[in-house]
Coordinates of C-alpha atoms in Angstrom, one line a residue:
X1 CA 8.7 -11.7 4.4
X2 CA 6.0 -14.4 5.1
X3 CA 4.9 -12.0 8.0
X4 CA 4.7 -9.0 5.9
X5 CA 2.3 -10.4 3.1
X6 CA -0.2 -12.1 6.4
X7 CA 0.2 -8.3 7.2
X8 CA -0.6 -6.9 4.0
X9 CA -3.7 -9.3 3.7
X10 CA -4.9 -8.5 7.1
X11 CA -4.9 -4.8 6.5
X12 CA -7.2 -5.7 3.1
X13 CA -9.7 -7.7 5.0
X14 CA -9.9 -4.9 7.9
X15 CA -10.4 -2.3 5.8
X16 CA -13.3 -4.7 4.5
X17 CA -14.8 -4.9 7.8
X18 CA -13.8 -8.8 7.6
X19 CA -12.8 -8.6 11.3
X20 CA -12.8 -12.6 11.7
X21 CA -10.7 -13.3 8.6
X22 CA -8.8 -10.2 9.9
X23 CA -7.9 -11.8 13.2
X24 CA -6.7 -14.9 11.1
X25 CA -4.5 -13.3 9.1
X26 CA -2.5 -11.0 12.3
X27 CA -2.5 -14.2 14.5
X28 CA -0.3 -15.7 11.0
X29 CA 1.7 -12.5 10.9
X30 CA 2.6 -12.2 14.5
X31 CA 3.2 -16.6 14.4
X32 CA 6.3 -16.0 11.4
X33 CA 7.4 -12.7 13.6
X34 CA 6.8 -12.8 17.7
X35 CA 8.9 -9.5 17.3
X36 CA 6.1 -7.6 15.0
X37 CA 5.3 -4.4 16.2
X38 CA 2.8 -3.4 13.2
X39 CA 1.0 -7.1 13.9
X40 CA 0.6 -6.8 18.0
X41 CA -0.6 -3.6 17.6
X42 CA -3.2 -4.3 14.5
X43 CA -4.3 -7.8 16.0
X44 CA -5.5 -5.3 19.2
X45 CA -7.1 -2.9 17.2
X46 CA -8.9 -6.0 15.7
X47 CA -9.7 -7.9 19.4
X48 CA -11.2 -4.2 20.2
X49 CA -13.4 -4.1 17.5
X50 CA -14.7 -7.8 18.3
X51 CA -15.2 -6.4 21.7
X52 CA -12.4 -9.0 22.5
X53 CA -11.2 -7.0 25.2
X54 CA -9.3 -9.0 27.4
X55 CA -7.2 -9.8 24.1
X56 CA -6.5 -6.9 23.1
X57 CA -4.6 -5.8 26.4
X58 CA -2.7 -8.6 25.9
X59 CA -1.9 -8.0 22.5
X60 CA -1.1 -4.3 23.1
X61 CA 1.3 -5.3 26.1
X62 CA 3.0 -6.9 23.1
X63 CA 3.1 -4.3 21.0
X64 CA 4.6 -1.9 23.7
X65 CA 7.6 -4.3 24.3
X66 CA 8.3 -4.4 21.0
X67 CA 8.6 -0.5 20.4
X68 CA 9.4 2.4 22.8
X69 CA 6.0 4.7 22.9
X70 CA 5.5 8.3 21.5
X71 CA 4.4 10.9 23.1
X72 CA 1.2 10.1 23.1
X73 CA 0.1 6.4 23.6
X74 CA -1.9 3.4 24.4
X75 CA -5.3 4.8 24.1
X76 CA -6.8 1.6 22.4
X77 CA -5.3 -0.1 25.9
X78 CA -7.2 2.5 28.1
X79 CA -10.5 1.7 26.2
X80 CA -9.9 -1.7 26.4
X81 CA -10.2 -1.7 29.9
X82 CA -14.0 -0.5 29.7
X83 CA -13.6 2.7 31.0
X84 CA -11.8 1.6 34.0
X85 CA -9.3 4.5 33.9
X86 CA -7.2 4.6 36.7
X87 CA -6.7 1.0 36.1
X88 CA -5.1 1.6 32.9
X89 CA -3.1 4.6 34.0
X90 CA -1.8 2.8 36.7
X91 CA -0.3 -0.4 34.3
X92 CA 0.9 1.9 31.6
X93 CA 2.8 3.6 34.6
X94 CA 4.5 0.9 35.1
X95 CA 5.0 0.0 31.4
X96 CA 6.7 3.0 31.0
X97 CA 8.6 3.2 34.2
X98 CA 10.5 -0.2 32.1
X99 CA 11.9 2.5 29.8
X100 CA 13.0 4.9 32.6
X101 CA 10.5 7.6 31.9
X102 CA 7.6 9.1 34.1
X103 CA 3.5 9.1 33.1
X104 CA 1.2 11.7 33.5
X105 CA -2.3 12.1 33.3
X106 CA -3.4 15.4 31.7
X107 CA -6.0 16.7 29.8
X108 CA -5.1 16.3 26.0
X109 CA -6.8 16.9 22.9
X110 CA -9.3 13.4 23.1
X111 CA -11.9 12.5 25.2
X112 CA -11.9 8.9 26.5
X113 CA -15.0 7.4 26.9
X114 CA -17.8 9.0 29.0
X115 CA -14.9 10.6 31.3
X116 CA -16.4 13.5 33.2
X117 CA -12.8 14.9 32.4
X118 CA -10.9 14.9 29.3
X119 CA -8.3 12.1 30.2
X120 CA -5.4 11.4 28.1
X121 CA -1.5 9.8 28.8
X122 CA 1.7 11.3 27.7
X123 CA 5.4 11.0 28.8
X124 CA 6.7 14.2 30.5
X125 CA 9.0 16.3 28.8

């Protein structure tokens, strides 16, 4: 409950632009509840916009054990690793080779970066 309402209040202070008080308030959230997949993955969003990149792989490694990905994922963890693509393909290959699926690298609908090539990560079908 505790980590829900840290949660709650980091939400109100992102959508403020309060990225520092932000932080705060996910670090509390993820503190009451290791196991929270909404606070890993909004603490990274957060490191990202402090340019904090090294943190926010680490947080969104912690997010991704926490929850099984979509079909489409991770692309705050490729632009984390400033634009070093085949680096991110390459751990998020083996991230998802934990679940027992296969990663491939296709064009999809967004653009990463200053990519020559549309670059994008799903699970295959």
């Amino acid at each position: 409950m505790l980590s829900a309402i840290f949660l709650i209040f980091g939400r109100g202070l992102l959508t403020a632009r309060s990225l520092t008080l932000a932080e705060k308030y996910y670090r509390r959230a993820v503190q009451k509840n290791p196991n929270s997949y909404s606070g890993w993955l909004e603490l990274g969003y957060v490191h990202d916009q402090q340019k904090k990149f090294q943190e926010a792989v680490k947080d969104y490694v912690r997010w991704k054990t926490y929850e099984k990905p979509g079909r489409y994922f991770n692309f705050d963890l490729a632009r984390s690793y400033k634009k070093d693509y085949m680096r991110s393909r390459n751990e998020l290959k083996i991230e998802v080779a934990k679940d027992g699926e296969e990663l491939e690298a296709k064009p999809v609908s967004f653009v990463t970066g200053n990519s020559p090539q549309p670059i994008g990560f799903s699970l295959n079908e």
